[in-house]
N, CA, C and O atoms as CSV, one atom per row, in Angstrom:
chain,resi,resn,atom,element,x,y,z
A,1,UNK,N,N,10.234,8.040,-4.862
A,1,UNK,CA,C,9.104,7.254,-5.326
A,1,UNK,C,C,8.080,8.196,-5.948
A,1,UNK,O,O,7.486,8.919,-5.148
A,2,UNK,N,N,7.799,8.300,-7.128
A,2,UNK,CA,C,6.568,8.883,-7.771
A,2,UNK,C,C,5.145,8.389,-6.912
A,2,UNK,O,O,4.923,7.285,-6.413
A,3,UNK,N,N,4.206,9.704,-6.930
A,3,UNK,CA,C,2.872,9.226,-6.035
A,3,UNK,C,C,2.147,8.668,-7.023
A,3,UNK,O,O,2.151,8.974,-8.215
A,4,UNK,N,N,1.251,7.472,-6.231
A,4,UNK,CA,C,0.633,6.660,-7.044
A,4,UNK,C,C,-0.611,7.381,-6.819
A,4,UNK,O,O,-1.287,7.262,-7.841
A,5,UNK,N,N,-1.151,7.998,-6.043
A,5,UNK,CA,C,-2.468,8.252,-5.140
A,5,UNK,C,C,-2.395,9.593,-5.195
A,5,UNK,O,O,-1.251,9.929,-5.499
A,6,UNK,N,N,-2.953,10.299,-5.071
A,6,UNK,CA,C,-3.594,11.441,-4.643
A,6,UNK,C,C,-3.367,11.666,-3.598
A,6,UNK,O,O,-2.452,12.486,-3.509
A,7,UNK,N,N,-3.689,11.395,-2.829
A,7,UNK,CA,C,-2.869,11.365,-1.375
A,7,UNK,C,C,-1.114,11.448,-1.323
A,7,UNK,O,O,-0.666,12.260,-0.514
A,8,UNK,N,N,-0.449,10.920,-1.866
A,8,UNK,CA,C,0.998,11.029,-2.152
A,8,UNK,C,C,1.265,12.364,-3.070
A,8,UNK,O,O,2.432,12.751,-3.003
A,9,UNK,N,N,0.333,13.205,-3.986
A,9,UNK,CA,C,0.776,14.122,-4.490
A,9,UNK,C,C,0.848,15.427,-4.582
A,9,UNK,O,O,-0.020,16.277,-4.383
A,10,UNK,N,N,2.225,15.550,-4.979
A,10,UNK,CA,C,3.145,16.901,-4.468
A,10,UNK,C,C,1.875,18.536,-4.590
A,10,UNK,O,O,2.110,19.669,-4.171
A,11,UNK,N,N,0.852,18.129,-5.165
A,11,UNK,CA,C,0.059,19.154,-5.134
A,11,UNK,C,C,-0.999,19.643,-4.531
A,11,UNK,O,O,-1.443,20.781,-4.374
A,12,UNK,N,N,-1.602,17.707,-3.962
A,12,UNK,CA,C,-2.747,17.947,-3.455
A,12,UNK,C,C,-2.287,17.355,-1.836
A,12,UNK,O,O,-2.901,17.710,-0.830
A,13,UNK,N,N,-1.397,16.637,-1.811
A,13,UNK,CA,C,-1.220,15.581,-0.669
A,13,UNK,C,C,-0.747,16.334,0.342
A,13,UNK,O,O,-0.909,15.739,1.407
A,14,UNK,N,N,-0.105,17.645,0.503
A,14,UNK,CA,C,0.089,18.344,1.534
A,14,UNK,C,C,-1.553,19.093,2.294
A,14,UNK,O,O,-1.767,19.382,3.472
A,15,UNK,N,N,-2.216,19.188,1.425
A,15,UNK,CA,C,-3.693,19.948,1.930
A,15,UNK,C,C,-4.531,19.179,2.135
A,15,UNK,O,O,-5.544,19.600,2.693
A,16,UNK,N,N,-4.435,17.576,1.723
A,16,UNK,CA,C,-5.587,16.651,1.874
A,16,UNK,C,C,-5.356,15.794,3.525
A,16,UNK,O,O,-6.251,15.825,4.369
A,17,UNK,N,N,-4.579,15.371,3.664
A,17,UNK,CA,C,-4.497,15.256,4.753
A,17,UNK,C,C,-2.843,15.023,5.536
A,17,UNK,O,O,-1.808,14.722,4.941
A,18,UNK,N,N,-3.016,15.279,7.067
A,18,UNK,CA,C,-2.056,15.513,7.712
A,18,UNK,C,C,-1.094,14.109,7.652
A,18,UNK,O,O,-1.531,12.958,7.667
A,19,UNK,N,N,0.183,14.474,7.587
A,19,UNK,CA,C,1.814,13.904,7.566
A,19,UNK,C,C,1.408,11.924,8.231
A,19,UNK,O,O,1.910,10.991,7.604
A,20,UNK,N,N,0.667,11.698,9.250
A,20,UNK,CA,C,0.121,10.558,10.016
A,20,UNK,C,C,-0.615,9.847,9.131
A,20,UNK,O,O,-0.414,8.670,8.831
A,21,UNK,N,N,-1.627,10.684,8.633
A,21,UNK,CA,C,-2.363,10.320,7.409
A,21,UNK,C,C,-1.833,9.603,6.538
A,21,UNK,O,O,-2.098,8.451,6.196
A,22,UNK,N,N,-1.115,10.273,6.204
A,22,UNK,CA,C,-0.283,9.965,4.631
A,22,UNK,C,C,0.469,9.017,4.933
A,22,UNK,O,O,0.941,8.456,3.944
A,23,UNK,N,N,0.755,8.631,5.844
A,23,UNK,CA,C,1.453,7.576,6.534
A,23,UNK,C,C,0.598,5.858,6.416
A,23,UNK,O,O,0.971,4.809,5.890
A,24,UNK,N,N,-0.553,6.195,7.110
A,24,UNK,CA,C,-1.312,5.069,6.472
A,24,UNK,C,C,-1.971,5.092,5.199
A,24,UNK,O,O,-2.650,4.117,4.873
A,25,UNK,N,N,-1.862,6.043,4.468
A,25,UNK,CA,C,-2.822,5.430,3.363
A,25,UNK,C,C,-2.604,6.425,2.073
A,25,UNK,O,O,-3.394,6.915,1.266
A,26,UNK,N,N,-0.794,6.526,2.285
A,26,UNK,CA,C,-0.081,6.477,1.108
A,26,UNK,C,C,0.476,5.288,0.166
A,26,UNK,O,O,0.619,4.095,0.431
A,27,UNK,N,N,0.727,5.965,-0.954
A,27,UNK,CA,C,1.635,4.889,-1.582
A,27,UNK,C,C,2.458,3.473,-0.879
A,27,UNK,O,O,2.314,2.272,-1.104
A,28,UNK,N,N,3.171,4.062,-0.144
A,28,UNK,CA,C,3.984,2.953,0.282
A,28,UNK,C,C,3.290,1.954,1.382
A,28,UNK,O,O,3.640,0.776,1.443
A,29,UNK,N,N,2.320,2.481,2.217
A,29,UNK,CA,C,1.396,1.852,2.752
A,29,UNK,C,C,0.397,0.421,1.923
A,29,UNK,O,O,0.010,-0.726,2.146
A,30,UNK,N,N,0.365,1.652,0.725
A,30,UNK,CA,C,-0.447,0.447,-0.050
A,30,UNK,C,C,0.500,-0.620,-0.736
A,30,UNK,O,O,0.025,-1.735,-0.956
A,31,UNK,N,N,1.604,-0.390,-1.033
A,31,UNK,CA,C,2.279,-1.209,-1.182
A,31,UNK,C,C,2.358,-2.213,-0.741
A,31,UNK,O,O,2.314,-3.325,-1.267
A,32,UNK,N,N,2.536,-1.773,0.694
A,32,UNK,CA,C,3.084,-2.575,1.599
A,32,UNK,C,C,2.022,-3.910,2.036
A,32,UNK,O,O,2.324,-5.068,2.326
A,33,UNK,N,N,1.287,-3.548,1.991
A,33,UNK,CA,C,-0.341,-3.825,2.334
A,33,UNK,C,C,-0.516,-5.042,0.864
A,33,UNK,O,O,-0.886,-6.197,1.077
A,34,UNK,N,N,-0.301,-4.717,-0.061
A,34,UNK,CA,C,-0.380,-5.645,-1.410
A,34,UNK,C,C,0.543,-6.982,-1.380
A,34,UNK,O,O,0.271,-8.134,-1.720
A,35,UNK,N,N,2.102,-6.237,-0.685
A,35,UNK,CA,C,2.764,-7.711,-0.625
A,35,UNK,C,C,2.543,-8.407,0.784
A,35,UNK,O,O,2.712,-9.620,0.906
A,36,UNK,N,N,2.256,-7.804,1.574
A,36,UNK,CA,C,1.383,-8.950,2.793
A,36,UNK,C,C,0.379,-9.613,2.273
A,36,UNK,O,O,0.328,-10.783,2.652
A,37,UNK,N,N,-0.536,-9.245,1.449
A,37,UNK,CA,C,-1.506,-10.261,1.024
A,37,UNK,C,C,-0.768,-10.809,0.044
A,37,UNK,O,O,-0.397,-11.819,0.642
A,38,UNK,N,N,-0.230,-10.894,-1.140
A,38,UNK,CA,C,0.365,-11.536,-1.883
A,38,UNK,C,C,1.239,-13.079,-0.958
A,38,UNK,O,O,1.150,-14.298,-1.099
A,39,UNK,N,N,1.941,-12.280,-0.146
A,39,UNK,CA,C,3.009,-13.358,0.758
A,39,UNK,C,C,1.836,-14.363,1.730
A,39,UNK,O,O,2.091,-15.555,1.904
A,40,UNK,N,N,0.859,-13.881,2.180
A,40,UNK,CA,C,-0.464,-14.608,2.873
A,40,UNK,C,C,-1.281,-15.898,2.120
A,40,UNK,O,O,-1.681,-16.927,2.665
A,41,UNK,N,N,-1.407,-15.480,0.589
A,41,UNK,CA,C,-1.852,-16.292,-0.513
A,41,UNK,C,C,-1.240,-17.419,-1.150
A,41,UNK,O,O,-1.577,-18.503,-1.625
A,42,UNK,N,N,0.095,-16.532,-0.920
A,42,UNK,CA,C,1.501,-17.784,-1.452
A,42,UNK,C,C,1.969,-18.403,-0.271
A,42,UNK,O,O,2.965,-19.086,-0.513
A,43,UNK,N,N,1.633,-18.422,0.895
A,43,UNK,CA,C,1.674,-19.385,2.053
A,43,UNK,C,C,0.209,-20.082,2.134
A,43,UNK,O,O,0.242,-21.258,2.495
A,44,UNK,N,N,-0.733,-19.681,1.927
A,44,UNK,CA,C,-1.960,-20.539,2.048
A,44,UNK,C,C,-1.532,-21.346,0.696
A,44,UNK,O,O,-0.829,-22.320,0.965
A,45,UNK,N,N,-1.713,-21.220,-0.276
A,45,UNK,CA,C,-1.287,-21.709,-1.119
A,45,UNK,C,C,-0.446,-23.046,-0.995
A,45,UNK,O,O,-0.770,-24.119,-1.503
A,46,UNK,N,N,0.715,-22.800,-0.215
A,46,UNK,CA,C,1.625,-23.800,0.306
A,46,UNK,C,C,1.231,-24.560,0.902
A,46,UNK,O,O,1.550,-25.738,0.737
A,47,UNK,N,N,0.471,-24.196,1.729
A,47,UNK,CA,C,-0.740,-25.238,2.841
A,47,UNK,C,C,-1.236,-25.989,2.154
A,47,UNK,O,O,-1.390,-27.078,2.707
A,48,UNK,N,N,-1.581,-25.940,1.163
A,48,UNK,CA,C,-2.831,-26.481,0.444
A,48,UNK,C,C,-1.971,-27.342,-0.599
A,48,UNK,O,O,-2.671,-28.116,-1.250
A,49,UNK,N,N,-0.864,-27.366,-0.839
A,49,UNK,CA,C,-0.412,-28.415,-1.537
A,49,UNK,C,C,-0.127,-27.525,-2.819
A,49,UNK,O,O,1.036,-27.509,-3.221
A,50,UNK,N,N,-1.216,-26.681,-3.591
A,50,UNK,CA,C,-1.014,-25.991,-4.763
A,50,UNK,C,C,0.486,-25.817,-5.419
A,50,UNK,O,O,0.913,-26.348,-6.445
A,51,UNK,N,N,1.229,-24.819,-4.426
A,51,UNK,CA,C,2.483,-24.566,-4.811
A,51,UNK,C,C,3.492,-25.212,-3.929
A,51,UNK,O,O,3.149,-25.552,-2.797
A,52,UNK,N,N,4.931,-25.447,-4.424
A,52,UNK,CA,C,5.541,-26.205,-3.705
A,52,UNK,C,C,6.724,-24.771,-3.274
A,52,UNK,O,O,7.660,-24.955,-2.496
């Protein structure tokens, strides 16, 4: 996966913060984090009649 963040990159992301770190609030974190709200919106959504 290419780093999206600064935090993910190969130059700075080893000195900025420790391996745990990078764990929450890397790339894939944020990812991950984008399609939970996406999937949260498209179920409220559903609630609400909007989308079927």
């Amino acid at each position: 996966m290419n780093p999206l963040s600064f935090v993910d990159s190969p130059f700075s992301g080893a000195g900025f913060l420790p391996v745990d770190m990078r764990a929450v609030f890397g790339s894939e974190a944020y990812l991950r984090r984008c399609v939970e709200v996406e999937v949260a919106l498209a179920l409220a959504r559903a609630g609400l009649g909007i989308i079927s």
